XYZ file of N, CA, C and O in Angstrom:
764
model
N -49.694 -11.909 -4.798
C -48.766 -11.644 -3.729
C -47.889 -12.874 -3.434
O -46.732 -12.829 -3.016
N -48.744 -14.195 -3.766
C -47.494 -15.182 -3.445
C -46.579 -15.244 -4.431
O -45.361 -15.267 -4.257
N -47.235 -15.277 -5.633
C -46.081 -15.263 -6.509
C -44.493 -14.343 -6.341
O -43.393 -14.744 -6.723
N -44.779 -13.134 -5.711
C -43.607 -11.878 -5.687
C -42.975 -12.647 -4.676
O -41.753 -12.798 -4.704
N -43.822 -13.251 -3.605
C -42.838 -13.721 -2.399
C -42.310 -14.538 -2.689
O -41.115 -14.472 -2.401
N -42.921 -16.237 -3.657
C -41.854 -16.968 -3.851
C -40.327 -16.398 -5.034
O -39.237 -16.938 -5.217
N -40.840 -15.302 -5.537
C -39.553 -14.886 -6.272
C -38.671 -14.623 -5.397
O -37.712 -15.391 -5.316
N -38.731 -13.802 -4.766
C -38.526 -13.003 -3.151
C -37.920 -14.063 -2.931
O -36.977 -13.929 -3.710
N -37.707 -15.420 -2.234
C -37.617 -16.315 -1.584
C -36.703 -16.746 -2.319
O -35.566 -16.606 -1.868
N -36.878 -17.546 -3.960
C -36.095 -18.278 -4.860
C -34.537 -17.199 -4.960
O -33.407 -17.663 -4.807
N -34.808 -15.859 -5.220
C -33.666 -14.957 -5.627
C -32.876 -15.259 -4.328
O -31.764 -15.661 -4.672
N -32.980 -15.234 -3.064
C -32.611 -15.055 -1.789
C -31.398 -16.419 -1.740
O -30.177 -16.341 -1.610
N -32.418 -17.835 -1.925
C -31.636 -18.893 -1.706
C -30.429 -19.161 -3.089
O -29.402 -19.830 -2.981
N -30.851 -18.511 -4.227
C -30.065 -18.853 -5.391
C -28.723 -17.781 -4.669
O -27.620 -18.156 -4.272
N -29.190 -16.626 -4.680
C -27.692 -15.707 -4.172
C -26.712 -16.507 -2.952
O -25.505 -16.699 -2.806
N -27.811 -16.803 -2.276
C -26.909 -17.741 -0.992
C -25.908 -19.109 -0.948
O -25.027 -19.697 -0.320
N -26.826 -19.120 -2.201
C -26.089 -21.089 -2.708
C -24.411 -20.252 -3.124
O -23.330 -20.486 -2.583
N -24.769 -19.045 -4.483
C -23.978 -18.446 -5.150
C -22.795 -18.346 -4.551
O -21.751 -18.882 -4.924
N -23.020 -17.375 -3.235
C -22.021 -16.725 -2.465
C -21.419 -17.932 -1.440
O -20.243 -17.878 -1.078
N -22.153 -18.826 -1.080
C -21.670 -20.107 -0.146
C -20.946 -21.143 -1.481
O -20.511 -22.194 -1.011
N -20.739 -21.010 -3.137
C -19.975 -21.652 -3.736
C -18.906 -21.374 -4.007
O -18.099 -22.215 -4.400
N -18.518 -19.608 -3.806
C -17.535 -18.784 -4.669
C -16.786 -18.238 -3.212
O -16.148 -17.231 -2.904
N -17.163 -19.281 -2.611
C -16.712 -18.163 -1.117
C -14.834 -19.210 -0.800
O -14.302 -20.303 -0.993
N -14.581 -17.885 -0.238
C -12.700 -18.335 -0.813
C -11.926 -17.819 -2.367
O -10.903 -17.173 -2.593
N -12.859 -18.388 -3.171
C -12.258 -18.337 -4.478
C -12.502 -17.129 -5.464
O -12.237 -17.321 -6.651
N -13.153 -15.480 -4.930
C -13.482 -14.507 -5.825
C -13.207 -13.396 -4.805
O -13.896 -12.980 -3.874
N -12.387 -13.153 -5.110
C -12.046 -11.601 -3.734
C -13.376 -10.902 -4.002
O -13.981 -11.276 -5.007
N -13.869 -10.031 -3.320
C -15.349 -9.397 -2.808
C -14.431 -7.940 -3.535
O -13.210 -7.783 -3.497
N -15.718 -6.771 -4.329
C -15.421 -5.211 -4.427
C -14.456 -5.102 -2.993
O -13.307 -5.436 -3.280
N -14.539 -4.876 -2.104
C -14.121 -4.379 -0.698
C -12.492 -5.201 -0.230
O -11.705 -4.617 0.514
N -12.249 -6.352 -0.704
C -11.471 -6.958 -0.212
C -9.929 -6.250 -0.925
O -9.605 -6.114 -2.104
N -9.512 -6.047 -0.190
C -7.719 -5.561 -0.311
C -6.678 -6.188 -1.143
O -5.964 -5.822 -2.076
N -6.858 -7.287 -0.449
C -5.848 -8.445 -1.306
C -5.208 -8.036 -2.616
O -6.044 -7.475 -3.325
N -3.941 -8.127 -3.217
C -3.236 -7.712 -4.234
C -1.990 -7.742 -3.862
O -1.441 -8.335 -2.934
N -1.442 -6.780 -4.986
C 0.031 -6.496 -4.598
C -0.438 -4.708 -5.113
O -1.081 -4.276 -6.069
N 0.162 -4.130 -4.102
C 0.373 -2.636 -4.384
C 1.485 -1.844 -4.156
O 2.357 -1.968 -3.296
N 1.311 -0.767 -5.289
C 2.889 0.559 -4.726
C 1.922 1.548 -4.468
O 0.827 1.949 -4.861
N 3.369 1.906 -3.098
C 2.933 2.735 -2.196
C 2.732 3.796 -3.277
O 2.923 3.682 -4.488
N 2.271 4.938 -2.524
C 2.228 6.492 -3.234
C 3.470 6.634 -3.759
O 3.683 6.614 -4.971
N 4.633 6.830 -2.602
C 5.934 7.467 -3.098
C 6.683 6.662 -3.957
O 7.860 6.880 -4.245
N 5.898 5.579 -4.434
C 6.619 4.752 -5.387
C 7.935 3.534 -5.062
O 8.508 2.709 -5.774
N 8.075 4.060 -3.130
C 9.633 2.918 -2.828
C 9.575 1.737 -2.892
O 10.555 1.000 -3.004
N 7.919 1.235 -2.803
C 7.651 -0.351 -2.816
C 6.383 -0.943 -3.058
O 5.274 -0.458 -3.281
N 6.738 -1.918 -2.976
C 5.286 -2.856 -3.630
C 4.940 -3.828 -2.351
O 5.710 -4.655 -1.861
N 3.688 -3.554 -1.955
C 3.143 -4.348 -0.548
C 2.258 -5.548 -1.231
O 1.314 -5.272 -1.972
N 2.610 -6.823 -0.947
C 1.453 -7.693 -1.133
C 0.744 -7.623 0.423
O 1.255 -7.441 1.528
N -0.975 -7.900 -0.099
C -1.895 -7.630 1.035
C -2.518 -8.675 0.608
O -2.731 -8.906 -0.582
N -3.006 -9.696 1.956
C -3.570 -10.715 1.423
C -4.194 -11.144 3.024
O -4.027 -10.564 4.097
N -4.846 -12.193 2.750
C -5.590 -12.627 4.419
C -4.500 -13.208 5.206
O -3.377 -13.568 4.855
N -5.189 -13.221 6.559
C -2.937 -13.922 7.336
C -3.552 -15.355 6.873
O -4.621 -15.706 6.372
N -2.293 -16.046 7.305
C -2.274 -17.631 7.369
C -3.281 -18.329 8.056
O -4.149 -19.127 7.704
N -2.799 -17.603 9.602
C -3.588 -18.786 10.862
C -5.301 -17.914 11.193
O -6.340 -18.342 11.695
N -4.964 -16.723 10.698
C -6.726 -15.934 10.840
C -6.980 -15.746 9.447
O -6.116 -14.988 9.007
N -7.535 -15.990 8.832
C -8.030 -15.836 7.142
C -8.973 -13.994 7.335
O -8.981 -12.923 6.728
N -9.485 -14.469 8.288
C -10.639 -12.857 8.372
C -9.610 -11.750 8.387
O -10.095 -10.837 7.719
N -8.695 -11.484 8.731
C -7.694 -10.581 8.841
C -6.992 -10.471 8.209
O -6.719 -11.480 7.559
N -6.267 -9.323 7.952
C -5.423 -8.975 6.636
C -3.976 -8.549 7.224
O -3.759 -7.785 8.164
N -2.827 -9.412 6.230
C -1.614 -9.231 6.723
C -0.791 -8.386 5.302
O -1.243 -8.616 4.180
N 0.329 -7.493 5.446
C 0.980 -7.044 4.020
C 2.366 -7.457 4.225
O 2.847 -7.753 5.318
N 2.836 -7.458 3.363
C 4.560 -7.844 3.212
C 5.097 -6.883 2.389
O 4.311 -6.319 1.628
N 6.353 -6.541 2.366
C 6.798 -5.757 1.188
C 7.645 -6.681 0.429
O 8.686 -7.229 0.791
N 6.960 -6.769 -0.792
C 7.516 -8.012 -1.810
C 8.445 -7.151 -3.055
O 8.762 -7.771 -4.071
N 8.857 -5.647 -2.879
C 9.505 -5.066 -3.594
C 9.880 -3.347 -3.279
O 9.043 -2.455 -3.145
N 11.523 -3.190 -3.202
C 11.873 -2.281 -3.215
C 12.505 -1.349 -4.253
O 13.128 -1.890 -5.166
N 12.405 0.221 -4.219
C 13.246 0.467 -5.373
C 14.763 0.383 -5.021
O 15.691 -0.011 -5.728
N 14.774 0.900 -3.629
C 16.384 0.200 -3.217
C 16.194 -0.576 -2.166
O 15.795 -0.103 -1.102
N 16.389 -1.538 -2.286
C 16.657 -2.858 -1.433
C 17.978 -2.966 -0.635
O 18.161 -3.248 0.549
N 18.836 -2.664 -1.611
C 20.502 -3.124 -0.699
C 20.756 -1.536 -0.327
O 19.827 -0.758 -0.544
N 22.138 -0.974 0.293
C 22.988 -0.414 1.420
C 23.947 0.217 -0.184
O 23.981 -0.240 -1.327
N 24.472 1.169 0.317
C 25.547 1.663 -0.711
C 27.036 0.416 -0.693
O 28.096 0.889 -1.103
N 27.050 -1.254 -0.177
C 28.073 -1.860 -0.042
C 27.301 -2.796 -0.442
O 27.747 -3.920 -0.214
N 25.869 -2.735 -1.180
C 25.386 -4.220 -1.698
C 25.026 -4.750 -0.925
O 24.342 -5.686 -1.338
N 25.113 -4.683 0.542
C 23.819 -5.633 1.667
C 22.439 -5.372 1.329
O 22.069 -4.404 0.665
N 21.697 -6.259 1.805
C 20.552 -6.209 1.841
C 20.173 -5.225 3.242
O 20.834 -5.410 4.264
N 18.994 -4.099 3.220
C 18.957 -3.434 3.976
C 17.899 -3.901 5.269
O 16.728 -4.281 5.246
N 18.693 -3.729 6.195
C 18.155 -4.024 7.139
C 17.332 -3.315 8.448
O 17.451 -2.116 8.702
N 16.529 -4.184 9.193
C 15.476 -3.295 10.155
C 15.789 -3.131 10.891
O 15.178 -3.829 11.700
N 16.959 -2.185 11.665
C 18.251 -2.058 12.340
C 17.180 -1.599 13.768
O 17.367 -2.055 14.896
N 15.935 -0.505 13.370
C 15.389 -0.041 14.394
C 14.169 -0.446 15.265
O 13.468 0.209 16.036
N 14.149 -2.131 14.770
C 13.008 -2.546 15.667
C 13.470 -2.695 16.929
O 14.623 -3.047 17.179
N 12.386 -2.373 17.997
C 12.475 -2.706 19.097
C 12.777 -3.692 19.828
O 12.985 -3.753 21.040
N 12.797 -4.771 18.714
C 12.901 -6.230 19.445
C 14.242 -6.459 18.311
O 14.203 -6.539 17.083
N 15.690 -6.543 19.479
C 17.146 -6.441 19.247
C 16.616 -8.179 18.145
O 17.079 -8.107 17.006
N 15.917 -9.313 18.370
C 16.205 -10.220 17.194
C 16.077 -10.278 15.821
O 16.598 -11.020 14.988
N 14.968 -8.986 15.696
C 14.536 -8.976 14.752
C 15.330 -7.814 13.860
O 14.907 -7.412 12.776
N 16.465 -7.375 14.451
C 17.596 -5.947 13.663
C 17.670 -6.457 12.820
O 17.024 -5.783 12.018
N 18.365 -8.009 11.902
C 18.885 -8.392 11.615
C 18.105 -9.049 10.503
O 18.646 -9.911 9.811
N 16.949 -8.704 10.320
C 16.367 -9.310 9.212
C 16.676 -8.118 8.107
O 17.288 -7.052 8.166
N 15.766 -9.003 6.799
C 15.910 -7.916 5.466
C 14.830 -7.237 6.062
O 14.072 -7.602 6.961
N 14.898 -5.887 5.234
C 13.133 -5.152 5.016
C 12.212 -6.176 3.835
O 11.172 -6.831 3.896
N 13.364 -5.851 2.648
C 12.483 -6.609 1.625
C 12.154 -8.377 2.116
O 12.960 -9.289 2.302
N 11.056 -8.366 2.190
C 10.017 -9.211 2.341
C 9.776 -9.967 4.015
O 9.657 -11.084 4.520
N 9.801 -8.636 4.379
C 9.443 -8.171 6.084
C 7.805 -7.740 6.191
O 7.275 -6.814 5.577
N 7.128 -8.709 7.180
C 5.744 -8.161 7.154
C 5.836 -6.863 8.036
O 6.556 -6.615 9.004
N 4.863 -6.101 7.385
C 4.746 -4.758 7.349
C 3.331 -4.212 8.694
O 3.340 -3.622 9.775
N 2.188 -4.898 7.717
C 0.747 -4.890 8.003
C 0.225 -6.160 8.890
O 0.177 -7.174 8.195
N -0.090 -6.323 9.948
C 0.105 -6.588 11.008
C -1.580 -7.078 11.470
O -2.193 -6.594 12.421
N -2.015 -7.963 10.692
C -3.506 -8.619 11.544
C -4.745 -7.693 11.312
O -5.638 -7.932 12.126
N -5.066 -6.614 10.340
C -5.929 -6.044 10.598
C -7.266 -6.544 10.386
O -7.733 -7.198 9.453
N -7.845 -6.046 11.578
C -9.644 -6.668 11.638
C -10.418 -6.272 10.873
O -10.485 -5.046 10.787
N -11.379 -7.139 9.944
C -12.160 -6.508 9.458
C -13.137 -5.254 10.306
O -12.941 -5.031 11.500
N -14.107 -4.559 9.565
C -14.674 -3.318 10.171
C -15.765 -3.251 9.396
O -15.993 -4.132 8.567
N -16.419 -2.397 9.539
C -18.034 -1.889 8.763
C -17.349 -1.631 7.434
O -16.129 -1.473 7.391
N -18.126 -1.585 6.328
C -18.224 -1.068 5.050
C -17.029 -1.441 4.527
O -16.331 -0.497 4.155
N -16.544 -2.619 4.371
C -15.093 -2.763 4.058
C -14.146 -2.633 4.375
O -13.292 -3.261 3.749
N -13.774 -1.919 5.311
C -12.768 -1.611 5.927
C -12.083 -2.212 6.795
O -12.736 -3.097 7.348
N -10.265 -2.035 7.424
C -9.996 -3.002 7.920
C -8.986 -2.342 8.579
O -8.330 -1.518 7.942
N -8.623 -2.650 10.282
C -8.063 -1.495 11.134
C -7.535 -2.663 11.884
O -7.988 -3.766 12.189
N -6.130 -1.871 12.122
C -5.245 -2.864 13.100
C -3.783 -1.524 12.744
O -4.013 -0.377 12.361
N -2.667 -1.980 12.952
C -1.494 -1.406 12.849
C -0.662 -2.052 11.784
O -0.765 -3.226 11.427
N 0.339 -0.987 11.222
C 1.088 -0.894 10.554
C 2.495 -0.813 11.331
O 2.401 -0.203 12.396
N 3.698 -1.267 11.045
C 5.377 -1.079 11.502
C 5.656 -0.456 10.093
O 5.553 -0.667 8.884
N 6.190 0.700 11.290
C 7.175 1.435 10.128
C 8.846 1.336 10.698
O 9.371 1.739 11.736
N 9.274 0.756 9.749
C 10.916 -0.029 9.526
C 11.874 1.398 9.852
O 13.001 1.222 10.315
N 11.363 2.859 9.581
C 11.742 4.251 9.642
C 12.628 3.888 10.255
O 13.792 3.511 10.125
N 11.377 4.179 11.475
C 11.760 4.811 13.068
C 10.773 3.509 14.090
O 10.135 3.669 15.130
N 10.931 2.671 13.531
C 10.582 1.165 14.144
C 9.155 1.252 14.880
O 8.738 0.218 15.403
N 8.657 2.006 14.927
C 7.382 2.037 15.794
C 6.022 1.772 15.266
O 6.113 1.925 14.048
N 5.216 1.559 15.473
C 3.772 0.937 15.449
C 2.656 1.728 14.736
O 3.055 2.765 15.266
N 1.956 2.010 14.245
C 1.029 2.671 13.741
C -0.563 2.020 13.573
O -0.861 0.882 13.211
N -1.467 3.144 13.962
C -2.622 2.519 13.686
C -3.240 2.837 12.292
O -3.244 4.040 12.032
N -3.770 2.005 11.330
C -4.081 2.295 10.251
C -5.696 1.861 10.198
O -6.377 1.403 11.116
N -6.051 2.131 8.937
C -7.201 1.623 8.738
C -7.169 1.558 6.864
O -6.971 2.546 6.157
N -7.359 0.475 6.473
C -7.517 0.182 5.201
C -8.619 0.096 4.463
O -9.525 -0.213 5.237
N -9.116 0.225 3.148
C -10.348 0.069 2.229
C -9.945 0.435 1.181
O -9.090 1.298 0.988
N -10.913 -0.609 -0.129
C -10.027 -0.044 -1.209
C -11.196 1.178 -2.253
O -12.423 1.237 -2.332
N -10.299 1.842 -2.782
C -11.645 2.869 -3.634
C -11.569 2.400 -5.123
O -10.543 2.609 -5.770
N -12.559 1.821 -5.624
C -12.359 0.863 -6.704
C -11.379 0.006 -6.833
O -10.443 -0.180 -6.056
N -11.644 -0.596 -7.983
C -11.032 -1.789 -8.287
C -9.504 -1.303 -8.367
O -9.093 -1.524 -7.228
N -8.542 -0.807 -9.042
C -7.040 -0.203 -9.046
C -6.342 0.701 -7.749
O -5.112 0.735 -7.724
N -7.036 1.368 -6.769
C -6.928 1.724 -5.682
C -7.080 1.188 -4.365
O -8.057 0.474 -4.140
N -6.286 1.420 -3.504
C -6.369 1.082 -1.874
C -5.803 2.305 -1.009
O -4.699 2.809 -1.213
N -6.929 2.822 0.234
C -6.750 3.623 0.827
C -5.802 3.423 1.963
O -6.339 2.538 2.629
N -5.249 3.590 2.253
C -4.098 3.392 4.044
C -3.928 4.964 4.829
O -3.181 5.893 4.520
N -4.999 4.845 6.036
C -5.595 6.055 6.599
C -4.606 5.448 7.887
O -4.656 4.368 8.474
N -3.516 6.856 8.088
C -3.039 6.032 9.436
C -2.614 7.532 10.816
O -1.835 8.469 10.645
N -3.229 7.309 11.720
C -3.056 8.527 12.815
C -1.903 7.841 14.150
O -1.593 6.771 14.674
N -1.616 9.182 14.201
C -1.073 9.861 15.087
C -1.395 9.868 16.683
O -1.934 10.954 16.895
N -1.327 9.327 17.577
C -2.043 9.374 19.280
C -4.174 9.883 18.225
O -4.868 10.896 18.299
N -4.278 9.182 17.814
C -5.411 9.290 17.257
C -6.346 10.788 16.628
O -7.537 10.892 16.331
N -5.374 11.673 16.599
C -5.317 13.292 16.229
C -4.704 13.612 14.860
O -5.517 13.915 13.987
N -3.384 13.596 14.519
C -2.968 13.484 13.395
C -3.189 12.616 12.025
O -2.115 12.030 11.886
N -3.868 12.322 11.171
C -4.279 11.605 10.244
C -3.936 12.171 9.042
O -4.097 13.365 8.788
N -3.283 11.034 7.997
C -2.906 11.368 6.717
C -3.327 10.151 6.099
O -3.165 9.092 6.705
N -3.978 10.183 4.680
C -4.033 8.978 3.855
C -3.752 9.291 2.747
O -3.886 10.230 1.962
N -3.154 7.920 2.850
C -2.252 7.857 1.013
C -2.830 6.803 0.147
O -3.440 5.871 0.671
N -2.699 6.869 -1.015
C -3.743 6.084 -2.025
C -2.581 5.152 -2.624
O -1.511 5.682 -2.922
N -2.748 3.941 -2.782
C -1.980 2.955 -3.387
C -2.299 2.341 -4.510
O -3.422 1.858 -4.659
N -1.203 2.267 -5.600
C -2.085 1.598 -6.815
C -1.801 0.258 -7.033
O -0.645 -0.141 -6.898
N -2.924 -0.676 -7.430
C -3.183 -2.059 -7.768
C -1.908 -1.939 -9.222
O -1.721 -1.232 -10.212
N -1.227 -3.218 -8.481
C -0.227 -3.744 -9.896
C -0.109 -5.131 -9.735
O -0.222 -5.857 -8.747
N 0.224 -5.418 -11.297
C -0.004 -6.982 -11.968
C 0.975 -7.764 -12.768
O 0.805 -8.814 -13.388
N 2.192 -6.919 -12.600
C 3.678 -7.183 -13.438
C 3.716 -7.349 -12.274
O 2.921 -7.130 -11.360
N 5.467 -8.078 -12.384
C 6.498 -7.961 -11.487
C 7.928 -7.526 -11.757
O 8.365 -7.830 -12.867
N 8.428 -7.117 -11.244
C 9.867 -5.906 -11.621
C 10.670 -7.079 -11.054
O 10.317 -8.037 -10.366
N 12.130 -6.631 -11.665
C 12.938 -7.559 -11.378
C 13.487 -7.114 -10.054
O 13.556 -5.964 -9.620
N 14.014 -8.681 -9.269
C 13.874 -8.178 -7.572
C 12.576 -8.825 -6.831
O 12.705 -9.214 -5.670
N 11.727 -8.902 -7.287
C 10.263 -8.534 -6.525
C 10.599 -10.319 -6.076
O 11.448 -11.095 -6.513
N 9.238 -10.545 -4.757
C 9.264 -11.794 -4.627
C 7.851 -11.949 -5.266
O 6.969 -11.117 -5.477
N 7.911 -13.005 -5.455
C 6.685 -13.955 -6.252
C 6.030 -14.836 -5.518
O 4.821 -15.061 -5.584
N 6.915 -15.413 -4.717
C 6.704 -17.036 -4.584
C 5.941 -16.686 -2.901
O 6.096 -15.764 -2.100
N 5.337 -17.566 -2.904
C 4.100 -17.558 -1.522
C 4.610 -17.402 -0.192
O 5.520 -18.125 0.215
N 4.084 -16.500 0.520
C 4.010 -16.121 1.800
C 4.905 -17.075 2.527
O 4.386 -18.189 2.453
N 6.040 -17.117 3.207
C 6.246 -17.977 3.927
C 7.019 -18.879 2.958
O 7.847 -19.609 3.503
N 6.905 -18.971 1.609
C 8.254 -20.016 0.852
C 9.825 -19.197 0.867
O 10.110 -18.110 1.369
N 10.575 -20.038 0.219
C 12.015 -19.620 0.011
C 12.134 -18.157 -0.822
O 12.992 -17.294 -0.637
N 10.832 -18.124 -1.960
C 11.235 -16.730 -2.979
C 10.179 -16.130 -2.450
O 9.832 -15.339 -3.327
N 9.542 -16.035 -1.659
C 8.195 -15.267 -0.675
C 8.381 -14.206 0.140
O 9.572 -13.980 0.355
N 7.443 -13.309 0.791
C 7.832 -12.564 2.001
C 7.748 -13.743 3.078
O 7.379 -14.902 2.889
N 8.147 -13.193 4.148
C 7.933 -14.086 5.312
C 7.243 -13.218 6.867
O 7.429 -12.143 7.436
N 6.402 -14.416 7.059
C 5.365 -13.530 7.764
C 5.663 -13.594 9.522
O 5.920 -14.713 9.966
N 5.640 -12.801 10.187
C 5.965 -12.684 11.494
C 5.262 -14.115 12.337
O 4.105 -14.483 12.132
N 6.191 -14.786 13.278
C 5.445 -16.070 13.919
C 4.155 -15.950 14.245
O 3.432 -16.849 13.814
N 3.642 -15.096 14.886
C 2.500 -14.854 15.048
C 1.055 -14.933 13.854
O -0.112 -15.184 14.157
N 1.434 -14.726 12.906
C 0.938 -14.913 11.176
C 0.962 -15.944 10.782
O -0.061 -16.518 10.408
N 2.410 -16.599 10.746
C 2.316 -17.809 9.934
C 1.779 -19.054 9.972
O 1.780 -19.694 11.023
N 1.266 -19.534 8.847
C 0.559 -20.333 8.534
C 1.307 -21.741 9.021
O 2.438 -22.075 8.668
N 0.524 -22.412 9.813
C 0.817 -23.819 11.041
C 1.269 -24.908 9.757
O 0.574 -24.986 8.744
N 2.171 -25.500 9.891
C 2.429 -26.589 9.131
C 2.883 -28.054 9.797
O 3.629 -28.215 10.763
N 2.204 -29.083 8.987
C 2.239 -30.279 10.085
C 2.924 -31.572 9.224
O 1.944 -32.307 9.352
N 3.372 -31.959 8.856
C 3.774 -33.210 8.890
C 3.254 -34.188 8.707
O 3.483 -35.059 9.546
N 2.534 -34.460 7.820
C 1.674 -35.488 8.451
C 2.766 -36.968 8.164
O 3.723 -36.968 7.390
N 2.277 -38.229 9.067
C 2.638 -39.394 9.099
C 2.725 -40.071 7.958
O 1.702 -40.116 7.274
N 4.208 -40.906 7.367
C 4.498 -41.683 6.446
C 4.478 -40.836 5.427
O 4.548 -41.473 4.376
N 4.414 -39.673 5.250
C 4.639 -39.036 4.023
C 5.898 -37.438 4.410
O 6.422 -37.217 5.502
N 6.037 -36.728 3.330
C 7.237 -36.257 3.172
C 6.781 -34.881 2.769
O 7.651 -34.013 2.691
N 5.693 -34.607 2.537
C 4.951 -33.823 1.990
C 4.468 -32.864 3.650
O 4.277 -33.323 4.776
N 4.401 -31.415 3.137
C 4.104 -30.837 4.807
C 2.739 -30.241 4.227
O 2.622 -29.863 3.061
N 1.959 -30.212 4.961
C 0.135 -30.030 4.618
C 0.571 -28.565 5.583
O 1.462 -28.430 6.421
N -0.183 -27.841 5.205
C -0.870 -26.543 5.912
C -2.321 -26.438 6.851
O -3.425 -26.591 6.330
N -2.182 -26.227 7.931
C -3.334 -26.323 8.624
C -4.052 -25.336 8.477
O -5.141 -25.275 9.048
């Protein structure tokens, strides 16, 4: 009997060392993170942890199939509620909005839809490795979910470049990742 327990014991601390070495650096089965197209095919959402909360999950849309206006503008979020923000692009406008982790993988907070500018509650999880679910209701009665597929190219257009850089989405103030300055150097560190 001692013997099973010190196995018992050894397996326990080896998994723990495991998961306390790889932790940060191996997305988990459950974790979202990627770049995905929607169902209807109009765009490609990167989903990734926010900046200033890592536990929470923020999306951007890092690709449209039409991006610009029939005059070549870039199309804009004419119907948010908040008159400063009309004036941004969609493409690479955060979308997905802080969601909390939840039981069994899952991850619930709200979605903006650029439509008809208003708020949505969603709930995210992914179903295998190439899929992600986005379950989103209605005054909490109406519910529809659409399945998103994991992609690993990039189409021309798309942004690439990191959250918050020049060729990046850019993430709502509230999201973005704190940057400081540090003294005698020129270089900006991320907090």
């Amino acid at each position: 009997m001692k013997i099973l327990w010190r196995i018992i014991i050894r397996t326990a601390v080896a998994t723990l060392l495991a998961v306390a070495q790889n932790r940060g650096q191996a997305a988990t089965p459950s974790d979202p993170s990627g770049t995905w197209l929607t169902e209807d095919g109009r765009a490609r959402i990167r989903v990734e942890h926010c900046g200033v909360a890592p536990e929470r999950i923020c999306g951007y849309i890092v690709w449209m199939k039409e991006a610009v206006d029939t005059k070549g503008q870039p199309l804009r979020d004419k119907r948010n509620p908040d008159p400063a923000k009309r004036a941004r692009a969609l493409l690479g406008h955060q979308l997905i909005l802080g969601l909390r982790p939840m039981q069994e993988g899952r991850f619930a907070g709200e979605i903006y839809n650029a439509e008809d500018g208003r708020t949505y509650g969603i709930t995210i999880w992914r179903d295998g490795a190439e899929r992600l679910n986005i379950r989103g209701c209605l005054l909490g009665l109406l519910c529809s979910t659409q399945s998103w597929v994991r992609t690993t190219d990039a189409l021309p257009g798309q942004l690439v470049g990191t959250t918050g850089d020049a060729t990046g989405p850019t993430p709502d103030p509230e999201w973005a990742m704190a940057r400081q300055v540090r003294p005698g150097t020129t270089k900006v560190k991320a907090q």
